[in-house]
PDB file of C-alpha atoms in Angstrom:
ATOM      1  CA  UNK W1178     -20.070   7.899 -21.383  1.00  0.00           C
ATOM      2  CA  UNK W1179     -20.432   3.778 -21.558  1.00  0.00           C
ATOM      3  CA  UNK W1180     -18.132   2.202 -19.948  1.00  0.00           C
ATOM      4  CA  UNK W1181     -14.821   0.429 -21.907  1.00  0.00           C
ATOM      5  CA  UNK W1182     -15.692  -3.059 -22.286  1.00  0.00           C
ATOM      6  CA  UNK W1183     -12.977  -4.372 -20.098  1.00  0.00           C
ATOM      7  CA  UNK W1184     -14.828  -2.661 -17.139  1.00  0.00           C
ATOM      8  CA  UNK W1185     -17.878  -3.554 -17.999  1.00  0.00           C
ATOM      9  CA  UNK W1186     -17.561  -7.126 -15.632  1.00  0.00           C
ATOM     10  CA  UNK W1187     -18.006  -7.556 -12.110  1.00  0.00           C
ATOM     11  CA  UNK W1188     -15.002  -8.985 -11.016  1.00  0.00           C
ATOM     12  CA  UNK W1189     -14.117 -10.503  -7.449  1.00  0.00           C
ATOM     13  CA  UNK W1190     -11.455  -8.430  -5.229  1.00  0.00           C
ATOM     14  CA  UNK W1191      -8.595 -10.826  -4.333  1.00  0.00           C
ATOM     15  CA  UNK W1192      -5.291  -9.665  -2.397  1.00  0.00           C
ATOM     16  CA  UNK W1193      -2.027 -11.416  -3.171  1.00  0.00           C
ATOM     17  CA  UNK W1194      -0.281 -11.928   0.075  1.00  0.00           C
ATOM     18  CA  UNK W1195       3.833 -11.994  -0.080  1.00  0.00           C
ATOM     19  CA  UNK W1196       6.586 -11.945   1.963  1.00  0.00           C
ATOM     20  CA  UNK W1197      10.099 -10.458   1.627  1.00  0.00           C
ATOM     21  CA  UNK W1198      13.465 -12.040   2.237  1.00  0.00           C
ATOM     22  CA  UNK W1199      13.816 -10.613   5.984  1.00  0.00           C
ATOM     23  CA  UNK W1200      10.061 -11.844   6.249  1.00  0.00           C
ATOM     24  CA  UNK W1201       7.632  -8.964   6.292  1.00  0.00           C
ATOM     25  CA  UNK W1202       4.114  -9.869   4.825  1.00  0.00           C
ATOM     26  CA  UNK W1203       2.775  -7.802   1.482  1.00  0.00           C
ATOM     27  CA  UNK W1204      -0.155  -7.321   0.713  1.00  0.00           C
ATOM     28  CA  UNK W1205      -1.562  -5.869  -2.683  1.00  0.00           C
ATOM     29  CA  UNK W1206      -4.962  -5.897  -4.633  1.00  0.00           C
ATOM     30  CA  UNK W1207      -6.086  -7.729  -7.688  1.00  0.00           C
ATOM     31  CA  UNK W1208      -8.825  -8.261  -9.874  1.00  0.00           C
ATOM     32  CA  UNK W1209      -6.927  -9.861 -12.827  1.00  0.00           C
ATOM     33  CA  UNK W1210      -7.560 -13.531 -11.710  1.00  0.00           C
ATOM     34  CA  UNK W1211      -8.532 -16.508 -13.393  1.00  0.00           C
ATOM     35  CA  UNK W1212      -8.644 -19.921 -12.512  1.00  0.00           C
ATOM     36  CA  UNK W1213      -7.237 -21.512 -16.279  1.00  0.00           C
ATOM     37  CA  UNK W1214      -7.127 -25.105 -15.424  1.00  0.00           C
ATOM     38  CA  UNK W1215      -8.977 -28.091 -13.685  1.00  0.00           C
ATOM     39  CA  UNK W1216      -7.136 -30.783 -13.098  1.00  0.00           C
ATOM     40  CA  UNK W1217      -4.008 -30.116 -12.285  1.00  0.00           C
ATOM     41  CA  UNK W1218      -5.560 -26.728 -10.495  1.00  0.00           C
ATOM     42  CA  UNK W1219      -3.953 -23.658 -11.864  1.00  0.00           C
ATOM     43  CA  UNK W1220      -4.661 -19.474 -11.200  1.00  0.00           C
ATOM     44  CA  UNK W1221      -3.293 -16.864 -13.195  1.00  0.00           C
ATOM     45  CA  UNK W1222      -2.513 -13.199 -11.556  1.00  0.00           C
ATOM     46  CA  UNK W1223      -1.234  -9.928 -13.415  1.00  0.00           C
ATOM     47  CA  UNK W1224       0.878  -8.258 -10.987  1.00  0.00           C
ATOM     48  CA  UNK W1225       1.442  -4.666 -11.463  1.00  0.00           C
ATOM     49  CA  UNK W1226       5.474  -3.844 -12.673  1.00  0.00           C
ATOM     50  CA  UNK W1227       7.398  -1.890 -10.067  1.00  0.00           C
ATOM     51  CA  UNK W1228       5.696  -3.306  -6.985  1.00  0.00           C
ATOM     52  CA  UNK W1229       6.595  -4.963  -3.368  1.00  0.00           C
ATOM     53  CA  UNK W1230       5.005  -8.250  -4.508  1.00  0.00           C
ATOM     54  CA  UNK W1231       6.649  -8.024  -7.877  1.00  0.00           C
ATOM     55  CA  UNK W1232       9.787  -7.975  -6.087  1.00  0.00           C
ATOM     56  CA  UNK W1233       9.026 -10.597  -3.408  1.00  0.00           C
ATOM     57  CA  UNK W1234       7.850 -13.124  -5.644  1.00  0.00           C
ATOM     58  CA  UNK W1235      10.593 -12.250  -8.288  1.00  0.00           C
ATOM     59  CA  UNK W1236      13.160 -12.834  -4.860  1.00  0.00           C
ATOM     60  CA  UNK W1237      11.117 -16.664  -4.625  1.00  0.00           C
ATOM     61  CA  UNK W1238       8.461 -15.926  -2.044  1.00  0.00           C
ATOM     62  CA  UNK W1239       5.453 -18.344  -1.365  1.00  0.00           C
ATOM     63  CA  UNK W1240       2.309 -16.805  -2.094  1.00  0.00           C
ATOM     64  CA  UNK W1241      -1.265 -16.852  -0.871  1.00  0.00           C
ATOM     65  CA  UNK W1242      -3.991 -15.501  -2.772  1.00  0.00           C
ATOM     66  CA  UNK W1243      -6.738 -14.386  -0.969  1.00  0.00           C
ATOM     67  CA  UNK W1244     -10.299 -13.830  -1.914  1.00  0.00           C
ATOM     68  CA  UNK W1245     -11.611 -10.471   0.246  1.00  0.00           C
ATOM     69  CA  UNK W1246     -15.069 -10.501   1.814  1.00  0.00           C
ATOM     70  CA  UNK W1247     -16.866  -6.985   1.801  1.00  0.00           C
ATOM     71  CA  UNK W1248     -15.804  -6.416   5.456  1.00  0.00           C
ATOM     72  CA  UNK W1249     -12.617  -6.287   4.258  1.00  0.00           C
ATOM     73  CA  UNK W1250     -13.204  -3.271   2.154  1.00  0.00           C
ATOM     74  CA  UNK W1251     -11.519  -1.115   4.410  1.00  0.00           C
ATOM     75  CA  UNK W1252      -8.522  -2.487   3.445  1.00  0.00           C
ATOM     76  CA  UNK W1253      -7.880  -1.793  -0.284  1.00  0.00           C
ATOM     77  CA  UNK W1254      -6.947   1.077   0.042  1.00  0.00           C
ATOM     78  CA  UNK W1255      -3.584   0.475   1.941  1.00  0.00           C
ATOM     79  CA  UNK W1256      -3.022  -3.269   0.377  1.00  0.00           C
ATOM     80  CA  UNK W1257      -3.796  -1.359  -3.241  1.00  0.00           C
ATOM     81  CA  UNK W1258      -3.256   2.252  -3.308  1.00  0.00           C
ATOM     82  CA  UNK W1259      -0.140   2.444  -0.883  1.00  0.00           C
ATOM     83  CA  UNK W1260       3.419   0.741  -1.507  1.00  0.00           C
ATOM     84  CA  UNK W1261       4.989  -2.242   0.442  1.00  0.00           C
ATOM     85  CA  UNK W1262       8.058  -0.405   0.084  1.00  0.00           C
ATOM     86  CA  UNK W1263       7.008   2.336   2.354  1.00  0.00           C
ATOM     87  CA  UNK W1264       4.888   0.821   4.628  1.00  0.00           C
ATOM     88  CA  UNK W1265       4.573  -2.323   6.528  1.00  0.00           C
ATOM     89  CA  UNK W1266       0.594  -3.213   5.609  1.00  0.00           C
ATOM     90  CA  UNK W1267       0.218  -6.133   7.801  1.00  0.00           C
ATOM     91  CA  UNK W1268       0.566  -3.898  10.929  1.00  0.00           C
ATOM     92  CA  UNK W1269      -2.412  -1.775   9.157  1.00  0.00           C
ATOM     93  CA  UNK W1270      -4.689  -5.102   9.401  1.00  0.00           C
ATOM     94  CA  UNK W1271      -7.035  -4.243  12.746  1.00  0.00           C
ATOM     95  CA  UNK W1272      -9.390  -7.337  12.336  1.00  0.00           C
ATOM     96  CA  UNK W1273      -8.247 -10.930  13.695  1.00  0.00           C
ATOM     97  CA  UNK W1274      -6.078 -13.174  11.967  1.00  0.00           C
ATOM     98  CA  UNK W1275      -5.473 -16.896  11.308  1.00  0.00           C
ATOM     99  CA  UNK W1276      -2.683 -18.701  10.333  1.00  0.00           C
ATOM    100  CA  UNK W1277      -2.118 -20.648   6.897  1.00  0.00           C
ATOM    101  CA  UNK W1278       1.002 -21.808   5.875  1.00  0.00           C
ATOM    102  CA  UNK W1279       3.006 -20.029   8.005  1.00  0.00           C
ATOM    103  CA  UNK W1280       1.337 -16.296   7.089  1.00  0.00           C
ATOM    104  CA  UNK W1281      -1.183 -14.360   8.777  1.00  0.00           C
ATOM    105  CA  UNK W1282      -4.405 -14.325   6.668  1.00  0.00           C
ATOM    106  CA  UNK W1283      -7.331 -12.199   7.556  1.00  0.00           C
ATOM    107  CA  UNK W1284      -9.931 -14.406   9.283  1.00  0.00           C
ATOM    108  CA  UNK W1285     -12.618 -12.178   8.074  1.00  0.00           C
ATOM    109  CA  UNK W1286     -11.552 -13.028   4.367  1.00  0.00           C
ATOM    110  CA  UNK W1287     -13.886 -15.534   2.182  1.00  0.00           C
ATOM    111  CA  UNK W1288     -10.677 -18.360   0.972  1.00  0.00           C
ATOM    112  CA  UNK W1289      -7.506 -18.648   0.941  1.00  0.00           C
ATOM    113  CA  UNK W1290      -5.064 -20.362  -1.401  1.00  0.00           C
ATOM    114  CA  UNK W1291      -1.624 -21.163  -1.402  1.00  0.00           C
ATOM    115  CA  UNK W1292       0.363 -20.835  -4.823  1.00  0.00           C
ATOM    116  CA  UNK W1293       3.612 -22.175  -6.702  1.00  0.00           C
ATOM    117  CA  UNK W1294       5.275 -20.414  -9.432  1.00  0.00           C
ATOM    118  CA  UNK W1295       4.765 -22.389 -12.191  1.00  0.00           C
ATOM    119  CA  UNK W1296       6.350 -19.723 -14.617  1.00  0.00           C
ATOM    120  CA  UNK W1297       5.955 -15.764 -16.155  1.00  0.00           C
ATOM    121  CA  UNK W1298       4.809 -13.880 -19.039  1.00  0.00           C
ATOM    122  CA  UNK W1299       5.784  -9.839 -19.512  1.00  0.00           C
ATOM    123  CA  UNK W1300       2.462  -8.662 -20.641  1.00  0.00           C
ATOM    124  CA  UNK W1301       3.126  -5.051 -20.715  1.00  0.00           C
ATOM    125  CA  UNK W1302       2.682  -2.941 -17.156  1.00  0.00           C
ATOM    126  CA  UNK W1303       1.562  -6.102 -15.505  1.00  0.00           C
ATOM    127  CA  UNK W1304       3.759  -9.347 -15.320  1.00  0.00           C
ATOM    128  CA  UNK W1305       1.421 -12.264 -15.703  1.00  0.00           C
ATOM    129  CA  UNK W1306       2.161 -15.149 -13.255  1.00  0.00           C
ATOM    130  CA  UNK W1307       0.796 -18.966 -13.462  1.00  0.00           C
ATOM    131  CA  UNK W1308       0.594 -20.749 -10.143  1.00  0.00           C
ATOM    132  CA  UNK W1309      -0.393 -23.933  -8.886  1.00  0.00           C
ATOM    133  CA  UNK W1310      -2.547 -24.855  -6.335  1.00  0.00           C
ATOM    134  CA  UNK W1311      -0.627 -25.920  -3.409  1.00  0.00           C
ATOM    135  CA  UNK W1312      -3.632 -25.848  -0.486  1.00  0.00           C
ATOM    136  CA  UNK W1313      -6.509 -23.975  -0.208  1.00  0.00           C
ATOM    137  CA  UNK W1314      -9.033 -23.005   2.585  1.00  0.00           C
ATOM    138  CA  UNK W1315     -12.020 -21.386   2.917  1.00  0.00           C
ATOM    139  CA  UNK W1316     -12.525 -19.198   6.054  1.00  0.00           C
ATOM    140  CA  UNK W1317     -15.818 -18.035   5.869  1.00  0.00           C
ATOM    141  CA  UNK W1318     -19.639 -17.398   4.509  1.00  0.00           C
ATOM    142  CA  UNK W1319     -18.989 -13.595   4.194  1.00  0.00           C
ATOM    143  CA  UNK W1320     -20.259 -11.876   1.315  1.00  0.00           C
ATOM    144  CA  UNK W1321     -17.313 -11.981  -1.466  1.00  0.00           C
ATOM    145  CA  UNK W1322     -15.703  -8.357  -2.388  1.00  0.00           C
ATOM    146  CA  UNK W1323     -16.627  -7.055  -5.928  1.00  0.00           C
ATOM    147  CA  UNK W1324     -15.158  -4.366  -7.869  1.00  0.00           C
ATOM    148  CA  UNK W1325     -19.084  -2.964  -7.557  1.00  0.00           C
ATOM    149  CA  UNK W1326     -18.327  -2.267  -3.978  1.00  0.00           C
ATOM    150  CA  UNK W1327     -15.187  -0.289  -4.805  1.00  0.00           C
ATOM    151  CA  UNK W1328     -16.875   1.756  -7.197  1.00  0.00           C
ATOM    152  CA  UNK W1329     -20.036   2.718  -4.898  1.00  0.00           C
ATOM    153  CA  UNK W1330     -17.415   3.594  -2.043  1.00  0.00           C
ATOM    154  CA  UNK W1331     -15.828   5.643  -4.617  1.00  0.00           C
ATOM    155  CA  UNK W1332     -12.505   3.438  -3.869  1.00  0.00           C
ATOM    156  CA  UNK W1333     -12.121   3.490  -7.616  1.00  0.00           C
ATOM    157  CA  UNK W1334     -13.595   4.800 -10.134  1.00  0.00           C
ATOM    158  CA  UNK W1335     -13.334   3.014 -13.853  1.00  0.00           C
TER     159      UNK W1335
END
């Protein structure tokens, strides 16, 4: 059976970093990303209703949106298939980290950039946020994360 045509691209793997009111870091998974403006710089990300970083960033956290390299594969599975609200993830991260603006980013990971609310949008199971571009940072040359990788690892399976 073909695949539905919203599968059917090749998106980058991106994990939006959080971090709750008595400061424990979040981290989830996302491929519904877009950069939607130039000038000023502007990303939109669907986050999934009912989640950790739903409710941090609905409680005002900073966020940092992080684009995964393929050595971070390993970890999609506890930022995206497990809940913040059972488990601490950042104490599930075994590779070294750096620090940008005042988180603990995976050095391992492609970029890094730091996000403002700008404002919402309820677009069904996912709540559709607009952020600015407060900083950004690229960490290294690694090869980026696709959704292709999750589906030959058998991660996911759509």
């Amino acid at each position: 059976m073909p695949k539905r045509p919203w599968n059917l691209p090749n998106l980058p793997v991106y994990s939006l970093q959080t971090i709750s009111k008595d400061g424990v870091l979040n981290f989830n998974i996302c491929t519904y990303v877009s950069s939607v403006s130039m000038k000023p710089k502007r990303f939109m990300v669907a986050v999934y209703k009912g989640t950790k970083t739903l409710e941090n960033l609905e409680n005002g956290s900073k966020a940092n949106l992080i684009l995964l390299s393929k050595e971070n594969i390993n970890l999609v599975r506890t930022f995206g298939k497990k809940s913040g609200k059972d488990i601490d993830k950042f104490s599930k991260i075994k590779v070294p980290t750096v620090e940008f603006q005042n988180m603990q980013v995976m050095q391992n990971a492609v970029a890094v950039m730091n996000l403002k609310t700008l404002q919402t949008l309820d677009a069904g199971d996912h709540i559709i946020y607009l952020f600015d571009l407060e900083k950004h940072k690229t960490l290294s040359g690694k090869d980026i994360l696709y959704l292709s990788d999750l589906r030959e690892s058998k991660i996911i399976s759509v």
